[in-house]
Tab-separated table of C-alpha atoms in Angstrom:
chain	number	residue	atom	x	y	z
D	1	UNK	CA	4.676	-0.565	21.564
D	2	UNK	CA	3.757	-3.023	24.032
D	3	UNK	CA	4.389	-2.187	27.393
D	4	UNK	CA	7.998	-4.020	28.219
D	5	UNK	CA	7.312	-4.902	31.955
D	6	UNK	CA	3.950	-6.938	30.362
D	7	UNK	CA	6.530	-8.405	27.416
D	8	UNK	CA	9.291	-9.453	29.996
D	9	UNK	CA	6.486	-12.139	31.419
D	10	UNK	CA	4.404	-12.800	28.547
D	11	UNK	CA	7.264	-13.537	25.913
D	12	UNK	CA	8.282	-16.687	27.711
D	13	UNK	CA	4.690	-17.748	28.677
D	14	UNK	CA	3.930	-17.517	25.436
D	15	UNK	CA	6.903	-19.455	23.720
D	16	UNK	CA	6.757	-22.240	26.060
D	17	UNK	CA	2.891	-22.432	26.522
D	18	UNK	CA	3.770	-22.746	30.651
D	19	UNK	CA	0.927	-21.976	33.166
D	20	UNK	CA	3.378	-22.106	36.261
D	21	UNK	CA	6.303	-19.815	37.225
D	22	UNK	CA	8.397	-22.205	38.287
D	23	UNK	CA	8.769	-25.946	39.128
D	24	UNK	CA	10.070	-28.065	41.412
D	25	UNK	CA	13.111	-30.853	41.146
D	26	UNK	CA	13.682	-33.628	43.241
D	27	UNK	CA	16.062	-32.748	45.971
D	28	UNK	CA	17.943	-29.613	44.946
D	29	UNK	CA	21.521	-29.085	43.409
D	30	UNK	CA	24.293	-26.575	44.442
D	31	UNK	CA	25.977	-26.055	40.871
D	32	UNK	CA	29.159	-26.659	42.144
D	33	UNK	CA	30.551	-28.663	39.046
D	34	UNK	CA	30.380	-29.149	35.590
D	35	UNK	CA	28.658	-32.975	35.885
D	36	UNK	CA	26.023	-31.076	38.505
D	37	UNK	CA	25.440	-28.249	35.196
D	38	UNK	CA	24.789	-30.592	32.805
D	39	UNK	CA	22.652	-33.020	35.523
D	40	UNK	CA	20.285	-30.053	35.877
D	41	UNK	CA	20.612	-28.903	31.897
D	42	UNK	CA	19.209	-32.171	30.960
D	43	UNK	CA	16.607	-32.202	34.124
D	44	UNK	CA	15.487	-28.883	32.895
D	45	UNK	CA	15.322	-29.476	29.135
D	46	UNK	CA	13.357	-32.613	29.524
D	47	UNK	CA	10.854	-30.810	32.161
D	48	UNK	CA	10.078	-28.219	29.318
D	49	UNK	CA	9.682	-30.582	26.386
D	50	UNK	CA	7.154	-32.861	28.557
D	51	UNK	CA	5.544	-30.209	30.373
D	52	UNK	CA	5.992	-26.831	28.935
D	53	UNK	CA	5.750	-26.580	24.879
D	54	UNK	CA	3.456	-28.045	22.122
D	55	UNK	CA	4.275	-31.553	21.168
D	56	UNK	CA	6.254	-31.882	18.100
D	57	UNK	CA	8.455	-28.504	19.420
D	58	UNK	CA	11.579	-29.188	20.403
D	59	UNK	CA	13.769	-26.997	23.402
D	60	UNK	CA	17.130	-27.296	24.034
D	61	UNK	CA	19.577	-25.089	26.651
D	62	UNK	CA	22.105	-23.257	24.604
D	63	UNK	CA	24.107	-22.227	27.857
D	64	UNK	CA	23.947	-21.847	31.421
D	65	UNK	CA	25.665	-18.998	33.539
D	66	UNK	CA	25.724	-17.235	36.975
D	67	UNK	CA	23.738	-14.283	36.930
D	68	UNK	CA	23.057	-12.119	40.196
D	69	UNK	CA	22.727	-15.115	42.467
D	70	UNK	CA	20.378	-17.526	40.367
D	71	UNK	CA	21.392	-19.160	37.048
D	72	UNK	CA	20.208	-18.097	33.690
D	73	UNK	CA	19.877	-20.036	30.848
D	74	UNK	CA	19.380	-19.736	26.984
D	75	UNK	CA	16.165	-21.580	26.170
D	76	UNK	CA	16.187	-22.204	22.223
D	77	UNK	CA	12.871	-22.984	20.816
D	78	UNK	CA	11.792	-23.296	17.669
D	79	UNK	CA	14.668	-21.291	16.785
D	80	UNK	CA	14.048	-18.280	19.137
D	81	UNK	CA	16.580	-17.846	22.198
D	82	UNK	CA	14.460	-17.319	25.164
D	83	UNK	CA	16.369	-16.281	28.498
D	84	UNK	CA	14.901	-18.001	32.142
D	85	UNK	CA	16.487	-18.662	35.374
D	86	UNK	CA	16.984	-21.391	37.806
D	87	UNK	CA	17.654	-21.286	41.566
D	88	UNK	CA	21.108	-21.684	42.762
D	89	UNK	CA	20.027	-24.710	44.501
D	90	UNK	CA	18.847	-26.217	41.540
D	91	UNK	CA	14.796	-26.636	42.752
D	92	UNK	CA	13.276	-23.668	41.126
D	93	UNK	CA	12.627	-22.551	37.220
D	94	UNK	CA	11.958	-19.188	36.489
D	95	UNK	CA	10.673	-18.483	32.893
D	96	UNK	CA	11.674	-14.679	33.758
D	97	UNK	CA	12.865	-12.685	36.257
D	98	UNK	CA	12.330	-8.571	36.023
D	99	UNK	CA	14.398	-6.426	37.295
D	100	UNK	CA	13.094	-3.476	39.170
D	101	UNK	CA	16.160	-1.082	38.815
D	102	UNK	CA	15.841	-1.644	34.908
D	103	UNK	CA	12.081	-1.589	34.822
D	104	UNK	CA	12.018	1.896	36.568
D	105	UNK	CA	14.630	3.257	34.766
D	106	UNK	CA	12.791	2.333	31.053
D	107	UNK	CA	9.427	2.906	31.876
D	108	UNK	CA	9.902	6.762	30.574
D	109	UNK	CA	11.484	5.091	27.433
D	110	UNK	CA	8.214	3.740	25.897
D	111	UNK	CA	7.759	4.138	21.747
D	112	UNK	CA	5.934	7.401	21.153
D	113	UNK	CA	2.624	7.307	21.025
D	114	UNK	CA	2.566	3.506	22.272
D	115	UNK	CA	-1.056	2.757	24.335
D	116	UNK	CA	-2.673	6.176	23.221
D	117	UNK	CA	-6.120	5.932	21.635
D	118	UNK	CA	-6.099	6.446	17.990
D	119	UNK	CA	-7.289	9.589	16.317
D	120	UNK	CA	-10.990	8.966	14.244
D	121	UNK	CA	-10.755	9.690	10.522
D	122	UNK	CA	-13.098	8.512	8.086
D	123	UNK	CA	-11.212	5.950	6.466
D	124	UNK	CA	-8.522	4.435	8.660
D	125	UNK	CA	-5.375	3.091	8.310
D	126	UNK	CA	-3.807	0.203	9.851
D	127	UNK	CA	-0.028	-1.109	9.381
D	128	UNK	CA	0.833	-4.381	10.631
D	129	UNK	CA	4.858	-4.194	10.944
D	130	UNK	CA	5.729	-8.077	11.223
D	131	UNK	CA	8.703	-10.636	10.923
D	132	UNK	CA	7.277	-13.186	8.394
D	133	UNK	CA	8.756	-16.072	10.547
D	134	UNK	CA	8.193	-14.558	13.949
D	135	UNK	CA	5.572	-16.320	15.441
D	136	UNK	CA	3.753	-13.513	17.681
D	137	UNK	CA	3.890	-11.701	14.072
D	138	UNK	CA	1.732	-14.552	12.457
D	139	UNK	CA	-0.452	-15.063	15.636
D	140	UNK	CA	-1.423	-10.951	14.923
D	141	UNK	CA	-1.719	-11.974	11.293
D	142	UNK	CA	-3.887	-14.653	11.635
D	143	UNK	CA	-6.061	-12.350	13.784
D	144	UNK	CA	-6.231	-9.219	11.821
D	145	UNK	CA	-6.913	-11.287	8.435
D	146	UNK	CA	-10.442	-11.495	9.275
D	147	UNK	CA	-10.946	-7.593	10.060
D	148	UNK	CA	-9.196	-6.567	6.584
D	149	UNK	CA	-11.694	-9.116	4.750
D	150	UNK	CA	-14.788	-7.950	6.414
D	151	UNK	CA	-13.806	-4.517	6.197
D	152	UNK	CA	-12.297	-4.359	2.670
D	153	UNK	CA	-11.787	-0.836	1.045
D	154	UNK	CA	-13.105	1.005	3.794
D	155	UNK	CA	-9.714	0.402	5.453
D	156	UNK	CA	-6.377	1.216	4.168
D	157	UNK	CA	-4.455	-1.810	5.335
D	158	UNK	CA	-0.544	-2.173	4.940
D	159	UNK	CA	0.901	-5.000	5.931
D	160	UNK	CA	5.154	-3.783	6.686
D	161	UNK	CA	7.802	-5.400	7.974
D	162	UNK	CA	10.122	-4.830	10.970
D	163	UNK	CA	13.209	-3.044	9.789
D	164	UNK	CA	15.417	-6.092	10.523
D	165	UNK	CA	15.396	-9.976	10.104
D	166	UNK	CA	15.573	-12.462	12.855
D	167	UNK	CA	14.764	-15.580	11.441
D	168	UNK	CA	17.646	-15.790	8.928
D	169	UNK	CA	17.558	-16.210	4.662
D	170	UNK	CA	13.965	-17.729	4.716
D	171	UNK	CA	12.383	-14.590	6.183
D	172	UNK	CA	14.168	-12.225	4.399
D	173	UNK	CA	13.204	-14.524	1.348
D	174	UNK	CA	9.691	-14.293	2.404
D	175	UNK	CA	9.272	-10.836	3.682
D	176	UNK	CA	10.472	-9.459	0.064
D	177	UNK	CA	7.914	-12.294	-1.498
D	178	UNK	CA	5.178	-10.933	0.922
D	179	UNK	CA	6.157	-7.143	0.283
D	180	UNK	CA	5.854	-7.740	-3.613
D	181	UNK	CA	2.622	-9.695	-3.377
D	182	UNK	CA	0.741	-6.793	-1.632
D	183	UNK	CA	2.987	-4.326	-4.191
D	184	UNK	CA	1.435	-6.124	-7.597
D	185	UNK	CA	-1.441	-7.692	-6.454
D	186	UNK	CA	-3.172	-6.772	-3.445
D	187	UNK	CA	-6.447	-8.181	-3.493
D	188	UNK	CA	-4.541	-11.789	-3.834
D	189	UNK	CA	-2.346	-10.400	-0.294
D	190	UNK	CA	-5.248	-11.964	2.312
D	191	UNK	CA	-5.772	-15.850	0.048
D	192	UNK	CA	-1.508	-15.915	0.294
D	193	UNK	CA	-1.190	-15.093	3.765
D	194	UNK	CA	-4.173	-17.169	4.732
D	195	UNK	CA	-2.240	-20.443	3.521
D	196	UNK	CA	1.139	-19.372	4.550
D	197	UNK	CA	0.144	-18.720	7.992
D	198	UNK	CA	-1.334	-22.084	8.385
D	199	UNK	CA	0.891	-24.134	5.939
D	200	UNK	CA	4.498	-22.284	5.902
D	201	UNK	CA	4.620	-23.433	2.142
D	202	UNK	CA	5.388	-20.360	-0.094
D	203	UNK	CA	5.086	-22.476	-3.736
D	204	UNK	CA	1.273	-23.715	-2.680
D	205	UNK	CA	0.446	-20.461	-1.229
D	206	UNK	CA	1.097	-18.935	-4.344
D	207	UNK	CA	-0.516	-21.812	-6.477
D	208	UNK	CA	-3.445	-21.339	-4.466
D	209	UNK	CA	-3.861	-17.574	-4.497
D	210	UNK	CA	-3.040	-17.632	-8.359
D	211	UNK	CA	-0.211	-15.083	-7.948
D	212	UNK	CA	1.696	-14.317	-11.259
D	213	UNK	CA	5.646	-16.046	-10.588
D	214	UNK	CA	7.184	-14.225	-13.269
D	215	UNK	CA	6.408	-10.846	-12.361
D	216	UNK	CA	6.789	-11.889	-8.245
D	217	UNK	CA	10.599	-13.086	-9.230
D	218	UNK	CA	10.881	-9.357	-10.898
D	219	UNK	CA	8.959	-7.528	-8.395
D	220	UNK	CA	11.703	-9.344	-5.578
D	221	UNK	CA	14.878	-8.790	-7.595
D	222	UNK	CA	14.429	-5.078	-8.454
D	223	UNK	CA	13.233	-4.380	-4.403
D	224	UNK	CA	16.266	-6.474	-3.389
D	225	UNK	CA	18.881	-4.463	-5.846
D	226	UNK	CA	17.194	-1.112	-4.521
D	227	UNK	CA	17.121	-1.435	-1.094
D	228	UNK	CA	20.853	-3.861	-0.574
D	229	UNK	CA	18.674	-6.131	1.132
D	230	UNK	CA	21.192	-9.321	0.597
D	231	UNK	CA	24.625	-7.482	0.011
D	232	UNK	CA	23.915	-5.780	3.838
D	233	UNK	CA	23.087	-9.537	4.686
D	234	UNK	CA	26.149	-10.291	3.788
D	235	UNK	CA	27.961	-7.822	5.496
D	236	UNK	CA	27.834	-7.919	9.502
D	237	UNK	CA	29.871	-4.376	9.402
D	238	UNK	CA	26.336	-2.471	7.764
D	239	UNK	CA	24.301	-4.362	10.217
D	240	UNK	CA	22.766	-1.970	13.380
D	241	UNK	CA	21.745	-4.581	15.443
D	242	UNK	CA	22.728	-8.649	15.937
D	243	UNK	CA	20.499	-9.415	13.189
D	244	UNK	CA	20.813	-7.997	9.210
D	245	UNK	CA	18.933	-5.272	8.191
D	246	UNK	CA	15.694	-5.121	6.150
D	247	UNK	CA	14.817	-1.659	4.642
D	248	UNK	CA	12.047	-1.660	2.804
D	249	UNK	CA	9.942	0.102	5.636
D	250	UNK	CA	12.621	1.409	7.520
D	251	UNK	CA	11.555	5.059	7.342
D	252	UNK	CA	8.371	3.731	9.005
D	253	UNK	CA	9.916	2.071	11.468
D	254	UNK	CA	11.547	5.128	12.537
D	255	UNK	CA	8.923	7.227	12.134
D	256	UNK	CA	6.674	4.977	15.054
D	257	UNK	CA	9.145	3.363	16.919
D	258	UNK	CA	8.906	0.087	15.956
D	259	UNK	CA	11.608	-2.218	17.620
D	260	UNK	CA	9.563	-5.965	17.267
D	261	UNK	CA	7.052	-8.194	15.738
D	262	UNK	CA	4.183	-7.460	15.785
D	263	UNK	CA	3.526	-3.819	15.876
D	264	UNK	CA	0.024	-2.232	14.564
D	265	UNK	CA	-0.050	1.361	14.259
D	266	UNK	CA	-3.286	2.776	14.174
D	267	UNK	CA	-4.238	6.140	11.917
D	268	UNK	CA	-0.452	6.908	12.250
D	269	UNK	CA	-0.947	5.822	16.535
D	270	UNK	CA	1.417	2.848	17.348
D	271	UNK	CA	-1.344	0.723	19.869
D	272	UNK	CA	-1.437	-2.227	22.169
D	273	UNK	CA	-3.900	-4.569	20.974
D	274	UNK	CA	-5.332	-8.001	21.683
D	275	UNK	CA	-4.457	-10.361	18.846
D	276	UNK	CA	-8.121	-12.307	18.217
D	277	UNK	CA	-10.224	-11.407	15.598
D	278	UNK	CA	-13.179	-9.479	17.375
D	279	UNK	CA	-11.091	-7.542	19.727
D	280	UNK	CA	-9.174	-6.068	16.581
D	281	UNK	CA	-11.929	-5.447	14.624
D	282	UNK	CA	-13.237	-3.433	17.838
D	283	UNK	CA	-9.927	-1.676	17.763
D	284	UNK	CA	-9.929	-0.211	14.593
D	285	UNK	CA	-13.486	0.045	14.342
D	286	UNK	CA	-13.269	2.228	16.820
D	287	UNK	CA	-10.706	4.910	14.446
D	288	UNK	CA	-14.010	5.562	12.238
D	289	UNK	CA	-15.085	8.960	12.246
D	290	UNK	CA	-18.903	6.731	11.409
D	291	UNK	CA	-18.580	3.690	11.878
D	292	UNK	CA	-19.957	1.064	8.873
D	293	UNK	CA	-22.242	-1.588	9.745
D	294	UNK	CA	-19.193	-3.642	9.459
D	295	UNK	CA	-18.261	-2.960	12.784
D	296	UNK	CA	-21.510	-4.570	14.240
D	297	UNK	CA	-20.538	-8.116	13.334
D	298	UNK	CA	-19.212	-10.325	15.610
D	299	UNK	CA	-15.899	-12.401	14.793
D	300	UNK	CA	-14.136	-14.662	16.517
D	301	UNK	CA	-13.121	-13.910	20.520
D	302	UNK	CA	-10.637	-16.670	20.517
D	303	UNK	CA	-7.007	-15.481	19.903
D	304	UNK	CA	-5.221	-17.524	17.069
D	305	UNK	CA	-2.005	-19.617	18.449
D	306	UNK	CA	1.309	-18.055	17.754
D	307	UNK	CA	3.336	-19.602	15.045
D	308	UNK	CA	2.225	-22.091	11.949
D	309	UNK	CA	-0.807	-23.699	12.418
D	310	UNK	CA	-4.694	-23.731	13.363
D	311	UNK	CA	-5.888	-23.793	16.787
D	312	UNK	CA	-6.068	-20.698	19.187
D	313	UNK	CA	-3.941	-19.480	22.311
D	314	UNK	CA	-3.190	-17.682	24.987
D	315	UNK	CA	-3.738	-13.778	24.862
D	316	UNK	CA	-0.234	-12.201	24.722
D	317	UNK	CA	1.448	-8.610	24.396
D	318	UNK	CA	4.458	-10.745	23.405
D	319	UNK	CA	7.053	-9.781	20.278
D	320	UNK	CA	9.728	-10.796	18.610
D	321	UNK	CA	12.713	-8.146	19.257
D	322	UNK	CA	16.048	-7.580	19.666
């Protein structure tokens, strides 16, 4: 797993796209009323939809409460609820704030095998665990799409999915869509997640990658029916966490400690990795026992932006967890 002290920064630096820690509002507020909360709600929401996130994504402060002498707030964006801080006098915004009690007391708490160099075999494995909807799990997509393509069969790739759903119906839709795709016909997997990535539009994705619907629909109702995947949906009292469960790879999940999107695990070696192109093809190149010539091409150093879409972003360690 990523290491959590780099996650507790990068997460929010990430989501937002800030550069800053913190900025600075015209003469400072004491939060001593409800009128001064919402003053410094709306100050705060309008600084980080002019300054802080792509244009056409929209933030908005969920809530605002005393916490340990500053005041945090719940940062919705895009559908994710980030936490950050502001001062007590109202001047300062902190996109996170670590604590050093809890960071010392977890750091012995890391995901076996997390950062260890992965054993060399001569044909290695790599499984991508992923939300479909989260976006650091479609920024690692949209990275490691080029390494499975230039590498073909001499990898076993397998993309998996985090063994719950934080994005609501449409990613548990689409993670049993994606699941069956790579289950029937996985040399059409890398065309479909190509488009989705990019266009978040499952019917022309599958148009466009020439994926049978009829056995997809039957491929996604007998997986659904074995695993409960909507009946324990449906049912907050078989849910383990704040979100419902999805167990399709859940013995996986266990097996490497997976707790967020992305995760790659690495010849059965969970690993931190950089999420562009050339430094995962470097990463699992370096798993060969020989390495194929493969491994001397050169991809792309840039590192894909998280979420829908083209362009490229900044490097992150950041997931999608609970």
């Amino acid at each position: 797993m990523p290491d959590k002290k780099i996650i507790a920064i990068s997460l929010v630096l990430v989501a937002l796209g800030v550069g800053a820690y913190f900025y600075t509002t015209k003469g400072g507020l004491i939060f001593t009323s409800a009128k001064q909360i919402e003053e410094i709600k709306t100050k705060t929401e309008k600084f980080i939809n002019e300054e802080l996130v792509q244009p056409g994504t929209n933030a908005t402060i969920k809530s605002i409460v005393k916490e340990g002498g500053m005041y945090k707030v719940l940062v919705d964006v895009g559908g994710q609820e980030i936490p950050a801080y502001i001062s007590e006098d109202g001047k300062n915004f902190f996109p996170q704030v670590i604590s050093m009690e809890e960071a010392a007391s977890t750091a012995d708490q890391e995901a076996p095998g997390a950062n260890q160099e992965a054993p060399k075999t001569d044909k290695p494995s790599a499984e991508l665990f992923v939300m479909s909807y989260c976006p650091y799990g479609l920024q690692a997509e949209k990275g490691i799409l080029p390494v499975k393509d230039l590498l073909g069969s001499k990898i076993d790739f397998q993309l998996k999915f985090v063994d719950y759903a934080m994005h609501g119906d449409k990613e548990i839709d689409e993670n049993l869509r994606q699941y069956c795709i790579q289950k029937n016909a996985p040399g059409k997997l890398s065309a479909y997640l190509e488009c989705f990535t990019k266009q978040d539009d499952a019917s022309a994705c599958l148009a466009s990658a020439k994926i049978d619907s009829s056995s997809l629909t039957s491929c996604v109702g007998q997986t659904d029916a074995q695993f409960q995947i909507k009946t324990k949906a449906a049912d907050k009292n078989q849910w383990q966490t704040s979100y419902p469960p999805f167990d399709v790879d859940k013995d996986d999940n266990v097996r490497y400690g997976v707790q967020g999107s992305p995760t790659l695990v690495i010849n059965g070696t969970t690993v931190q990795a950089a999420r562009d192109p050339q430094s995962l093809l470097t990463l699992i190149c370096s798993a060969f026992t020989n390495q194929p010539d493969e491994c001397q091409q050169k991809l792309s150093a840039d590192t894909p932006s998280p979420g829908f879409g083209e362009g490229t972003g900044s490097a992150a360690t950041a997931q999608c967890e609970n």
